Amino acid sequence: MTSTGKKVKVSGSKEHVGVIVVDYSTDFIKAGWSGEETPRCCIPAVLVSDKSNRNPFNSSAAKDNHADVKSRPTTSAGQVAGEENNGTVLVGQDALDRLKNMHKAGESTEGLQITYPIKEGRIVEWEAMIVLFRHIFVNELKVGTHPNYPVLVMDSPMSSEEYRIKLCRTLFTEFRMPSLSLGNRGTMALFDSGISTGIVLLTSGDICYAVPVYRGFALTHAIINTKLGGKTVTEVMKAGLKSDVKESTDVSWAPIVEDI
């Protein structure tokens, strides 16, 4: 890893060379600087665009929408001042807020393209994911479209070699960072606890992993997973509450179902 990095001042310690850390999962993407106790941002992994724009993530509008923050003022995540109705791609919380507001107003979302670029902890929509990465670097971490800092990306415990190569090639090509490292999400979670041997249970919206780690190395042959997660629990609760609403005259259940 190169020594090039941002100097981050940690409370109670001296300044040190920082590394950008990005951890993506099915539901959220977290990013921040090494040495800090909490991420700088945690945004929903969702994008919303107009269906009339056939290729919103590979267009100049999408790239301009996340131009360097030094030259292009932004009003909120995924929006550039004065371009809200000009092929804008809404990112993260702004995308969710747009959908919630339309739902509350009884408006149809048929004219919108809703994209979830990550499934089961792996990127499946690469162009959309590039927009999310660009938003994080530009609007959240404010390091520009080509961050001159080392980057550490948390990767799925069972990613194939081909997938990791594609991830590295995409990040280097699009963002030109000086150095990049991929870390096994299970191993990194164990290191965070100050130990190097143990079993880590990773849960997300649609998949769970059990990752055995021995002396800092994940035993890939022994990793197991199940395609059950938070969304499974939500769907069961949602179905149960809807059933109760039909059978009960207590309308107080309705807002709970809507929130879920």
PDB file of N, CA, C and O in Angstrom, residues 157-234:
ATOM      1  N   PRO A 157     -17.430 -12.377   1.334  1.00  0.00           N
ATOM      2  CA  PRO A 157     -16.544 -13.490   1.718  1.00  0.00           C
ATOM      3  C   PRO A 157     -16.393 -14.569   0.655  1.00  0.00           C
ATOM      4  O   PRO A 157     -15.399 -15.288   0.643  1.00  0.00           O
ATOM      5  N   MET A 158     -17.368 -14.699  -0.259  1.00  0.00           N
ATOM      6  CA  MET A 158     -17.330 -15.780  -1.242  1.00  0.00           C
ATOM      7  C   MET A 158     -17.209 -15.265  -2.670  1.00  0.00           C
ATOM      8  O   MET A 158     -17.623 -15.926  -3.619  1.00  0.00           O
ATOM      9  N   SER A 159     -16.633 -14.085  -2.847  1.00  0.00           N
ATOM     10  CA  SER A 159     -16.455 -13.544  -4.191  1.00  0.00           C
ATOM     11  C   SER A 159     -15.443 -14.369  -4.988  1.00  0.00           C
ATOM     12  O   SER A 159     -14.427 -14.804  -4.451  1.00  0.00           O
ATOM     13  N   SER A 160     -15.720 -14.535  -6.262  1.00  0.00           N
ATOM     14  CA  SER A 160     -14.812 -15.280  -7.129  1.00  0.00           C
ATOM     15  C   SER A 160     -13.636 -14.398  -7.540  1.00  0.00           C
ATOM     16  O   SER A 160     -13.674 -13.166  -7.406  1.00  0.00           O
ATOM     17  N   GLU A 161     -12.606 -15.018  -8.056  1.00  0.00           N
ATOM     18  CA  GLU A 161     -11.445 -14.264  -8.524  1.00  0.00           C
ATOM     19  C   GLU A 161     -11.832 -13.352  -9.678  1.00  0.00           C
ATOM     20  O   GLU A 161     -11.371 -12.208  -9.757  1.00  0.00           O
ATOM     21  N   GLU A 162     -12.694 -13.852 -10.571  1.00  0.00           N
ATOM     22  CA  GLU A 162     -13.131 -13.039 -11.713  1.00  0.00           C
ATOM     23  C   GLU A 162     -13.876 -11.795 -11.251  1.00  0.00           C
ATOM     24  O   GLU A 162     -13.707 -10.704 -11.806  1.00  0.00           O
ATOM     25  N   TYR A 163     -14.709 -11.956 -10.224  1.00  0.00           N
ATOM     26  CA  TYR A 163     -15.462 -10.810  -9.694  1.00  0.00           C
ATOM     27  C   TYR A 163     -14.525  -9.776  -9.084  1.00  0.00           C
ATOM     28  O   TYR A 163     -14.668  -8.572  -9.315  1.00  0.00           O
ATOM     29  N   ARG A 164     -13.545 -10.219  -8.321  1.00  0.00           N
ATOM     30  CA  ARG A 164     -12.610  -9.295  -7.685  1.00  0.00           C
ATOM     31  C   ARG A 164     -11.772  -8.552  -8.727  1.00  0.00           C
ATOM     32  O   ARG A 164     -11.491  -7.361  -8.574  1.00  0.00           O
ATOM     33  N   ILE A 165     -11.382  -9.258  -9.784  1.00  0.00           N
ATOM     34  CA  ILE A 165     -10.617  -8.614 -10.852  1.00  0.00           C
ATOM     35  C   ILE A 165     -11.459  -7.529 -11.516  1.00  0.00           C
ATOM     36  O   ILE A 165     -10.979  -6.418 -11.783  1.00  0.00           O
ATOM     37  N   LYS A 166     -12.730  -7.833 -11.765  1.00  0.00           N
ATOM     38  CA  LYS A 166     -13.606  -6.843 -12.395  1.00  0.00           C
ATOM     39  C   LYS A 166     -13.815  -5.640 -11.488  1.00  0.00           C
ATOM     40  O   LYS A 166     -13.836  -4.493 -11.953  1.00  0.00           O
ATOM     41  N   LEU A 167     -13.957  -5.878 -10.184  1.00  0.00           N
ATOM     42  CA  LEU A 167     -14.133  -4.783  -9.234  1.00  0.00           C
ATOM     43  C   LEU A 167     -12.911  -3.878  -9.226  1.00  0.00           C
ATOM     44  O   LEU A 167     -13.033  -2.646  -9.280  1.00  0.00           O
ATOM     45  N   CYS A 168     -11.730  -4.465  -9.174  1.00  0.00           N
ATOM     46  CA  CYS A 168     -10.497  -3.671  -9.174  1.00  0.00           C
ATOM     47  C   CYS A 168     -10.331  -2.909 -10.484  1.00  0.00           C
ATOM     48  O   CYS A 168      -9.990  -1.714 -10.484  1.00  0.00           O
ATOM     49  N   ARG A 169     -10.579  -3.574 -11.598  1.00  0.00           N
ATOM     50  CA  ARG A 169     -10.435  -2.920 -12.896  1.00  0.00           C
ATOM     51  C   ARG A 169     -11.403  -1.743 -13.018  1.00  0.00           C
ATOM     52  O   ARG A 169     -11.025  -0.670 -13.517  1.00  0.00           O
ATOM     53  N   THR A 170     -12.624  -1.924 -12.549  1.00  0.00           N
ATOM     54  CA  THR A 170     -13.625  -0.859 -12.636  1.00  0.00           C
ATOM     55  C   THR A 170     -13.220   0.351 -11.802  1.00  0.00           C
ATOM     56  O   THR A 170     -13.288   1.492 -12.262  1.00  0.00           O
ATOM     57  N   LEU A 171     -12.783   0.106 -10.579  1.00  0.00           N
ATOM     58  CA  LEU A 171     -12.410   1.213  -9.699  1.00  0.00           C
ATOM     59  C   LEU A 171     -11.177   1.948 -10.205  1.00  0.00           C
ATOM     60  O   LEU A 171     -11.122   3.184 -10.197  1.00  0.00           O
ATOM     61  N   PHE A 172     -10.180   1.206 -10.662  1.00  0.00           N
ATOM     62  CA  PHE A 172      -8.976   1.857 -11.184  1.00  0.00           C
ATOM     63  C   PHE A 172      -9.285   2.651 -12.444  1.00  0.00           C
ATOM     64  O   PHE A 172      -8.794   3.775 -12.627  1.00  0.00           O
ATOM     65  N   THR A 173     -10.113   2.094 -13.324  1.00  0.00           N
ATOM     66  CA  THR A 173     -10.427   2.757 -14.586  1.00  0.00           C
ATOM     67  C   THR A 173     -11.243   4.027 -14.368  1.00  0.00           C
ATOM     68  O   THR A 173     -10.974   5.071 -14.972  1.00  0.00           O
ATOM     69  N   GLU A 174     -12.250   3.944 -13.501  1.00  0.00           N
ATOM     70  CA  GLU A 174     -13.170   5.058 -13.323  1.00  0.00           C
ATOM     71  C   GLU A 174     -12.627   6.146 -12.404  1.00  0.00           C
ATOM     72  O   GLU A 174     -12.895   7.329 -12.612  1.00  0.00           O
ATOM     73  N   PHE A 175     -11.860   5.770 -11.377  1.00  0.00           N
ATOM     74  CA  PHE A 175     -11.491   6.746 -10.346  1.00  0.00           C
ATOM     75  C   PHE A 175      -9.984   6.978 -10.205  1.00  0.00           C
ATOM     76  O   PHE A 175      -9.566   7.892  -9.500  1.00  0.00           O
ATOM     77  N   ARG A 176      -9.174   6.138 -10.812  1.00  0.00           N
ATOM     78  CA  ARG A 176      -7.720   6.365 -10.892  1.00  0.00           C
ATOM     79  C   ARG A 176      -7.081   6.602  -9.522  1.00  0.00           C
ATOM     80  O   ARG A 176      -6.197   7.454  -9.370  1.00  0.00           O
ATOM     81  N   MET A 177      -7.522   5.871  -8.525  1.00  0.00           N
ATOM     82  CA  MET A 177      -6.862   5.986  -7.223  1.00  0.00           C
ATOM     83  C   MET A 177      -5.456   5.378  -7.301  1.00  0.00           C
ATOM     84  O   MET A 177      -5.200   4.488  -8.117  1.00  0.00           O
ATOM     85  N   PRO A 178      -4.539   5.859  -6.466  1.00  0.00           N
ATOM     86  CA  PRO A 178      -3.155   5.394  -6.561  1.00  0.00           C
ATOM     87  C   PRO A 178      -2.969   3.944  -6.128  1.00  0.00           C
ATOM     88  O   PRO A 178      -2.067   3.269  -6.617  1.00  0.00           O
ATOM     89  N   SER A 179      -3.792   3.464  -5.207  1.00  0.00           N
ATOM     90  CA  SER A 179      -3.673   2.077  -4.776  1.00  0.00           C
ATOM     91  C   SER A 179      -5.010   1.592  -4.250  1.00  0.00           C
ATOM     92  O   SER A 179      -5.844   2.378  -3.783  1.00  0.00           O
ATOM     93  N   LEU A 180      -5.205   0.273  -4.335  1.00  0.00           N
ATOM     94  CA  LEU A 180      -6.488  -0.320  -3.969  1.00  0.00           C
ATOM     95  C   LEU A 180      -6.253  -1.676  -3.332  1.00  0.00           C
ATOM     96  O   LEU A 180      -5.395  -2.443  -3.780  1.00  0.00           O
ATOM     97  N   SER A 181      -7.000  -1.947  -2.274  1.00  0.00           N
ATOM     98  CA  SER A 181      -6.921  -3.246  -1.614  1.00  0.00           C
ATOM     99  C   SER A 181      -8.326  -3.746  -1.326  1.00  0.00           C
ATOM    100  O   SER A 181      -9.218  -2.963  -0.980  1.00  0.00           O
ATOM    101  N   LEU A 182      -8.538  -5.048  -1.493  1.00  0.00           N
ATOM    102  CA  LEU A 182      -9.809  -5.669  -1.159  1.00  0.00           C
ATOM    103  C   LEU A 182      -9.649  -6.464   0.124  1.00  0.00           C
ATOM    104  O   LEU A 182      -8.695  -7.238   0.269  1.00  0.00           O
ATOM    105  N   GLY A 183     -10.581  -6.280   1.056  1.00  0.00           N
ATOM    106  CA  GLY A 183     -10.527  -6.993   2.327  1.00  0.00           C
ATOM    107  C   GLY A 183     -11.741  -7.882   2.510  1.00  0.00           C
ATOM    108  O   GLY A 183     -12.866  -7.476   2.207  1.00  0.00           O
ATOM    109  N   ASN A 184     -11.504  -9.101   2.981  1.00  0.00           N
ATOM    110  CA  ASN A 184     -12.614  -9.996   3.290  1.00  0.00           C
ATOM    111  C   ASN A 184     -13.428  -9.404   4.427  1.00  0.00           C
ATOM    112  O   ASN A 184     -12.902  -9.079   5.485  1.00  0.00           O
ATOM    113  N   ARG A 185     -14.719  -9.231   4.201  1.00  0.00           N
ATOM    114  CA  ARG A 185     -15.575  -8.563   5.182  1.00  0.00           C
ATOM    115  C   ARG A 185     -15.565  -9.290   6.529  1.00  0.00           C
ATOM    116  O   ARG A 185     -15.609  -8.666   7.586  1.00  0.00           O
ATOM    117  N   GLY A 186     -15.505 -10.608   6.515  1.00  0.00           N
ATOM    118  CA  GLY A 186     -15.476 -11.371   7.759  1.00  0.00           C
ATOM    119  C   GLY A 186     -14.191 -11.160   8.525  1.00  0.00           C
ATOM    120  O   GLY A 186     -14.193 -10.948   9.742  1.00  0.00           O
ATOM    121  N   THR A 187     -13.058 -11.199   7.830  1.00  0.00           N
ATOM    122  CA  THR A 187     -11.760 -11.000   8.471  1.00  0.00           C
ATOM    123  C   THR A 187     -11.654  -9.598   9.064  1.00  0.00           C
ATOM    124  O   THR A 187     -11.184  -9.422  10.197  1.00  0.00           O
ATOM    125  N   MET A 188     -12.087  -8.598   8.321  1.00  0.00           N
ATOM    126  CA  MET A 188     -12.017  -7.220   8.799  1.00  0.00           C
ATOM    127  C   MET A 188     -12.890  -7.018  10.042  1.00  0.00           C
ATOM    128  O   MET A 188     -12.516  -6.288  10.966  1.00  0.00           O
ATOM    129  N   ALA A 189     -14.049  -7.661  10.068  1.00  0.00           N
ATOM    130  CA  ALA A 189     -14.930  -7.547  11.229  1.00  0.00           C
ATOM    131  C   ALA A 189     -14.277  -8.135  12.467  1.00  0.00           C
ATOM    132  O   ALA A 189     -14.409  -7.603  13.580  1.00  0.00           O
ATOM    133  N   LEU A 190     -13.545  -9.232  12.290  1.00  0.00           N
ATOM    134  CA  LEU A 190     -12.870  -9.852  13.424  1.00  0.00           C
ATOM    135  C   LEU A 190     -11.717  -8.984  13.913  1.00  0.00           C
ATOM    136  O   LEU A 190     -11.514  -8.813  15.125  1.00  0.00           O
ATOM    137  N   PHE A 191     -10.959  -8.415  12.993  1.00  0.00           N
ATOM    138  CA  PHE A 191      -9.871  -7.514  13.368  1.00  0.00           C
ATOM    139  C   PHE A 191     -10.392  -6.337  14.184  1.00  0.00           C
ATOM    140  O   PHE A 191      -9.711  -5.846  15.089  1.00  0.00           O
ATOM    141  N   ASP A 192     -11.596  -5.886  13.858  1.00  0.00           N
ATOM    142  CA  ASP A 192     -12.178  -4.757  14.574  1.00  0.00           C
ATOM    143  C   ASP A 192     -12.402  -5.087  16.044  1.00  0.00           C
ATOM    144  O   ASP A 192     -12.460  -4.192  16.888  1.00  0.00           O
ATOM    145  N   SER A 193     -12.509  -6.379  16.354  1.00  0.00           N
ATOM    146  CA  SER A 193     -12.689  -6.806  17.743  1.00  0.00           C
ATOM    147  C   SER A 193     -11.363  -7.031  18.459  1.00  0.00           C
ATOM    148  O   SER A 193     -11.336  -7.387  19.629  1.00  0.00           O
ATOM    149  N   GLY A 194     -10.260  -6.866  17.720  1.00  0.00           N
ATOM    150  CA  GLY A 194      -8.944  -7.000  18.326  1.00  0.00           C
ATOM    151  C   GLY A 194      -8.421  -8.417  18.387  1.00  0.00           C
ATOM    152  O   GLY A 194      -7.445  -8.684  19.090  1.00  0.00           O
ATOM    153  N   ILE A 195      -9.046  -9.341  17.662  1.00  0.00           N
ATOM    154  CA  ILE A 195      -8.581 -10.730  17.635  1.00  0.00           C
ATOM    155  C   ILE A 195      -8.432 -11.178  16.194  1.00  0.00           C
ATOM    156  O   ILE A 195      -8.944 -10.551  15.266  1.00  0.00           O
ATOM    157  N   SER A 196      -7.719 -12.281  15.982  1.00  0.00           N
ATOM    158  CA  SER A 196      -7.458 -12.744  14.622  1.00  0.00           C
ATOM    159  C   SER A 196      -7.970 -14.153  14.348  1.00  0.00           C
ATOM    160  O   SER A 196      -7.839 -14.652  13.231  1.00  0.00           O
ATOM    161  N   THR A 197      -8.545 -14.808  15.356  1.00  0.00           N
ATOM    162  CA  THR A 197      -9.089 -16.147  15.167  1.00  0.00           C
ATOM    163  C   THR A 197     -10.499 -16.218  15.749  1.00  0.00           C
ATOM    164  O   THR A 197     -10.725 -15.794  16.886  1.00  0.00           O
ATOM    165  N   GLY A 198     -11.425 -16.733  14.964  1.00  0.00           N
ATOM    166  CA  GLY A 198     -12.805 -16.843  15.453  1.00  0.00           C
ATOM    167  C   GLY A 198     -13.756 -17.110  14.299  1.00  0.00           C
ATOM    168  O   GLY A 198     -13.338 -17.321  13.157  1.00  0.00           O
ATOM    169  N   ILE A 199     -15.041 -17.102  14.601  1.00  0.00           N
ATOM    170  CA  ILE A 199     -16.076 -17.285  13.585  1.00  0.00           C
ATOM    171  C   ILE A 199     -16.942 -16.028  13.560  1.00  0.00           C
ATOM    172  O   ILE A 199     -17.413 -15.575  14.599  1.00  0.00           O
ATOM    173  N   VAL A 200     -17.138 -15.479  12.383  1.00  0.00           N
ATOM    174  CA  VAL A 200     -17.888 -14.233  12.215  1.00  0.00           C
ATOM    175  C   VAL A 200     -19.203 -14.518  11.507  1.00  0.00           C
ATOM    176  O   VAL A 200     -19.227 -15.209  10.477  1.00  0.00           O
ATOM    177  N   LEU A 201     -20.287 -14.004  12.058  1.00  0.00           N
ATOM    178  CA  LEU A 201     -21.586 -14.099  11.414  1.00  0.00           C
ATOM    179  C   LEU A 201     -21.926 -12.747  10.801  1.00  0.00           C
ATOM    180  O   LEU A 201     -22.027 -11.748  11.510  1.00  0.00           O
ATOM    181  N   LEU A 202     -22.072 -12.720   9.485  1.00  0.00           N
ATOM    182  CA  LEU A 202     -22.398 -11.495   8.758  1.00  0.00           C
ATOM    183  C   LEU A 202     -23.836 -11.583   8.269  1.00  0.00           C
ATOM    184  O   LEU A 202     -24.216 -12.558   7.623  1.00  0.00           O
ATOM    185  N   THR A 203     -24.625 -10.575   8.573  1.00  0.00           N
ATOM    186  CA  THR A 203     -26.014 -10.556   8.133  1.00  0.00           C
ATOM    187  C   THR A 203     -26.283  -9.312   7.299  1.00  0.00           C
ATOM    188  O   THR A 203     -25.687  -8.256   7.522  1.00  0.00           O
ATOM    189  N   SER A 204     -27.179  -9.445   6.338  1.00  0.00           N
ATOM    190  CA  SER A 204     -27.577  -8.298   5.517  1.00  0.00           C
ATOM    191  C   SER A 204     -29.042  -8.472   5.134  1.00  0.00           C
ATOM    192  O   SER A 204     -29.751  -9.290   5.722  1.00  0.00           O
ATOM    193  N   GLY A 205     -29.473  -7.727   4.144  1.00  0.00           N
ATOM    194  CA  GLY A 205     -30.878  -7.757   3.789  1.00  0.00           C
ATOM    195  C   GLY A 205     -31.332  -9.055   3.161  1.00  0.00           C
ATOM    196  O   GLY A 205     -32.474  -9.465   3.329  1.00  0.00           O
ATOM    197  N   ASP A 206     -30.433  -9.719   2.399  1.00  0.00           N
ATOM    198  CA  ASP A 206     -30.879 -10.904   1.675  1.00  0.00           C
ATOM    199  C   ASP A 206     -29.943 -12.097   1.757  1.00  0.00           C
ATOM    200  O   ASP A 206     -30.155 -13.101   1.069  1.00  0.00           O
ATOM    201  N   ILE A 207     -28.898 -12.017   2.587  1.00  0.00           N
ATOM    202  CA  ILE A 207     -27.993 -13.156   2.716  1.00  0.00           C
ATOM    203  C   ILE A 207     -27.234 -13.072   4.044  1.00  0.00           C
ATOM    204  O   ILE A 207     -26.992 -11.981   4.567  1.00  0.00           O
ATOM    205  N   CYS A 208     -26.879 -14.231   4.579  1.00  0.00           N
ATOM    206  CA  CYS A 208     -26.069 -14.304   5.810  1.00  0.00           C
ATOM    207  C   CYS A 208     -24.889 -15.238   5.573  1.00  0.00           C
ATOM    208  O   CYS A 208     -25.011 -16.256   4.874  1.00  0.00           O
ATOM    209  N   TYR A 209     -23.743 -14.901   6.163  1.00  0.00           N
ATOM    210  CA  TYR A 209     -22.537 -15.699   6.039  1.00  0.00           C
ATOM    211  C   TYR A 209     -22.021 -16.090   7.422  1.00  0.00           C
ATOM    212  O   TYR A 209     -22.121 -15.313   8.373  1.00  0.00           O
ATOM    213  N   ALA A 210     -21.450 -17.280   7.509  1.00  0.00           N
ATOM    214  CA  ALA A 210     -20.654 -17.681   8.661  1.00  0.00           C
ATOM    215  C   ALA A 210     -19.229 -17.875   8.161  1.00  0.00           C
ATOM    216  O   ALA A 210     -18.977 -18.742   7.305  1.00  0.00           O
ATOM    217  N   VAL A 211     -18.304 -17.033   8.664  1.00  0.00           N
ATOM    218  CA  VAL A 211     -16.939 -17.013   8.135  1.00  0.00           C
ATOM    219  C   VAL A 211     -15.946 -17.421   9.230  1.00  0.00           C
ATOM    220  O   VAL A 211     -15.721 -16.659  10.178  1.00  0.00           O
ATOM    221  N   PRO A 212     -15.347 -18.605   9.143  1.00  0.00           N
ATOM    222  CA  PRO A 212     -14.295 -18.975  10.099  1.00  0.00           C
ATOM    223  C   PRO A 212     -12.967 -18.324   9.703  1.00  0.00           C
ATOM    224  O   PRO A 212     -12.589 -18.335   8.528  1.00  0.00           O
ATOM    225  N   VAL A 213     -12.301 -17.746  10.678  1.00  0.00           N
ATOM    226  CA  VAL A 213     -11.038 -17.053  10.438  1.00  0.00           C
ATOM    227  C   VAL A 213      -9.982 -17.623  11.382  1.00  0.00           C
ATOM    228  O   VAL A 213     -10.220 -17.749  12.592  1.00  0.00           O
ATOM    229  N   TYR A 214      -8.818 -17.957  10.829  1.00  0.00           N
ATOM    230  CA  TYR A 214      -7.722 -18.485  11.650  1.00  0.00           C
ATOM    231  C   TYR A 214      -6.473 -17.649  11.421  1.00  0.00           C
ATOM    232  O   TYR A 214      -5.964 -17.546  10.307  1.00  0.00           O
ATOM    233  N   ARG A 215      -6.023 -16.995  12.480  1.00  0.00           N
ATOM    234  CA  ARG A 215      -4.827 -16.151  12.441  1.00  0.00           C
ATOM    235  C   ARG A 215      -4.868 -15.133  11.302  1.00  0.00           C
ATOM    236  O   ARG A 215      -3.877 -14.917  10.604  1.00  0.00           O
ATOM    237  N   GLY A 216      -6.025 -14.529  11.140  1.00  0.00           N
ATOM    238  CA  GLY A 216      -6.161 -13.462  10.166  1.00  0.00           C
ATOM    239  C   GLY A 216      -6.497 -13.903   8.755  1.00  0.00           C
ATOM    240  O   GLY A 216      -6.627 -13.057   7.869  1.00  0.00           O
ATOM    241  N   PHE A 217      -6.653 -15.192   8.531  1.00  0.00           N
ATOM    242  CA  PHE A 217      -6.970 -15.691   7.196  1.00  0.00           C
ATOM    243  C   PHE A 217      -8.324 -16.392   7.213  1.00  0.00           C
ATOM    244  O   PHE A 217      -8.565 -17.279   8.036  1.00  0.00           O
ATOM    245  N   ALA A 218      -9.191 -15.984   6.305  1.00  0.00           N
ATOM    246  CA  ALA A 218     -10.506 -16.622   6.201  1.00  0.00           C
ATOM    247  C   ALA A 218     -10.355 -18.006   5.582  1.00  0.00           C
ATOM    248  O   ALA A 218      -9.672 -18.178   4.568  1.00  0.00           O
ATOM    249  N   LEU A 219     -10.984 -18.992   6.192  1.00  0.00           N
ATOM    250  CA  LEU A 219     -10.959 -20.359   5.667  1.00  0.00           C
ATOM    251  C   LEU A 219     -12.084 -20.472   4.638  1.00  0.00           C
ATOM    252  O   LEU A 219     -13.205 -20.862   4.947  1.00  0.00           O
ATOM    253  N   THR A 220     -11.750 -20.111   3.399  1.00  0.00           N
ATOM    254  CA  THR A 220     -12.778 -19.986   2.363  1.00  0.00           C
ATOM    255  C   THR A 220     -13.516 -21.297   2.094  1.00  0.00           C
ATOM    256  O   THR A 220     -14.699 -21.283   1.735  1.00  0.00           O
ATOM    257  N   HIS A 221     -12.849 -22.431   2.261  1.00  0.00           N
ATOM    258  CA  HIS A 221     -13.495 -23.715   1.997  1.00  0.00           C
ATOM    259  C   HIS A 221     -14.565 -24.044   3.034  1.00  0.00           C
ATOM    260  O   HIS A 221     -15.429 -24.902   2.802  1.00  0.00           O
ATOM    261  N   ALA A 222     -14.516 -23.350   4.180  1.00  0.00           N
ATOM    262  CA  ALA A 222     -15.451 -23.649   5.260  1.00  0.00           C
ATOM    263  C   ALA A 222     -16.535 -22.586   5.424  1.00  0.00           C
ATOM    264  O   ALA A 222     -17.377 -22.689   6.324  1.00  0.00           O
ATOM    265  N   ILE A 223     -16.530 -21.563   4.581  1.00  0.00           N
ATOM    266  CA  ILE A 223     -17.551 -20.511   4.666  1.00  0.00           C
ATOM    267  C   ILE A 223     -18.904 -21.066   4.221  1.00  0.00           C
ATOM    268  O   ILE A 223     -19.003 -21.764   3.210  1.00  0.00           O
ATOM    269  N   ILE A 224     -19.940 -20.770   4.977  1.00  0.00           N
ATOM    270  CA  ILE A 224     -21.286 -21.181   4.587  1.00  0.00           C
ATOM    271  C   ILE A 224     -22.185 -19.956   4.541  1.00  0.00           C
ATOM    272  O   ILE A 224     -21.902 -18.931   5.176  1.00  0.00           O
ATOM    273  N   ASN A 225     -23.256 -20.039   3.751  1.00  0.00           N
ATOM    274  CA  ASN A 225     -24.178 -18.916   3.656  1.00  0.00           C
ATOM    275  C   ASN A 225     -25.602 -19.420   3.487  1.00  0.00           C
ATOM    276  O   ASN A 225     -25.828 -20.571   3.100  1.00  0.00           O
ATOM    277  N   THR A 226     -26.549 -18.569   3.802  1.00  0.00           N
ATOM    278  CA  THR A 226     -27.958 -18.844   3.580  1.00  0.00           C
ATOM    279  C   THR A 226     -28.619 -17.593   3.032  1.00  0.00           C
ATOM    280  O   THR A 226     -28.293 -16.483   3.458  1.00  0.00           O
ATOM    281  N   LYS A 227     -29.505 -17.764   2.069  1.00  0.00           N
ATOM    282  CA  LYS A 227     -30.144 -16.614   1.432  1.00  0.00           C
ATOM    283  C   LYS A 227     -31.376 -16.168   2.216  1.00  0.00           C
ATOM    284  O   LYS A 227     -32.483 -16.093   1.689  1.00  0.00           O
ATOM    285  N   LEU A 228     -31.139 -15.910   3.475  1.00  0.00           N
ATOM    286  CA  LEU A 228     -32.145 -15.346   4.364  1.00  0.00           C
ATOM    287  C   LEU A 228     -31.524 -14.130   5.049  1.00  0.00           C
ATOM    288  O   LEU A 228     -30.340 -14.151   5.389  1.00  0.00           O
ATOM    289  N   GLY A 229     -32.322 -13.096   5.229  1.00  0.00           N
ATOM    290  CA  GLY A 229     -31.785 -11.904   5.864  1.00  0.00           C
ATOM    291  C   GLY A 229     -32.884 -11.012   6.394  1.00  0.00           C
ATOM    292  O   GLY A 229     -34.021 -11.450   6.621  1.00  0.00           O
ATOM    293  N   GLY A 230     -32.544  -9.742   6.551  1.00  0.00           N
ATOM    294  CA  GLY A 230     -33.503  -8.799   7.118  1.00  0.00           C
ATOM    295  C   GLY A 230     -34.759  -8.641   6.282  1.00  0.00           C
ATOM    296  O   GLY A 230     -35.856  -8.475   6.818  1.00  0.00           O
ATOM    297  N   LYS A 231     -34.617  -8.716   4.946  1.00  0.00           N
ATOM    298  CA  LYS A 231     -35.784  -8.567   4.094  1.00  0.00           C
ATOM    299  C   LYS A 231     -36.767  -9.716   4.277  1.00  0.00           C
ATOM    300  O   LYS A 231     -37.972  -9.544   4.135  1.00  0.00           O
ATOM    301  N   THR A 232     -36.241 -10.903   4.577  1.00  0.00           N
ATOM    302  CA  THR A 232     -37.110 -12.053   4.818  1.00  0.00           C
ATOM    303  C   THR A 232     -37.986 -11.805   6.033  1.00  0.00           C
ATOM    304  O   THR A 232     -39.201 -12.053   6.015  1.00  0.00           O
ATOM    305  N   VAL A 233     -37.374 -11.304   7.107  1.00  0.00           N
ATOM    306  CA  VAL A 233     -38.125 -11.004   8.329  1.00  0.00           C
ATOM    307  C   VAL A 233     -39.163  -9.914   8.055  1.00  0.00           C
ATOM    308  O   VAL A 233     -40.316  -9.984   8.509  1.00  0.00           O
ATOM    309  N   THR A 234     -38.753  -8.886   7.291  1.00  0.00           N
ATOM    310  CA  THR A 234     -39.663  -7.789   6.972  1.00  0.00           C
ATOM    311  C   THR A 234     -40.881  -8.287   6.207  1.00  0.00           C
ATOM    312  O   THR A 234     -42.024  -7.901   6.498  1.00  0.00           O
TER     313      THR A 234
END
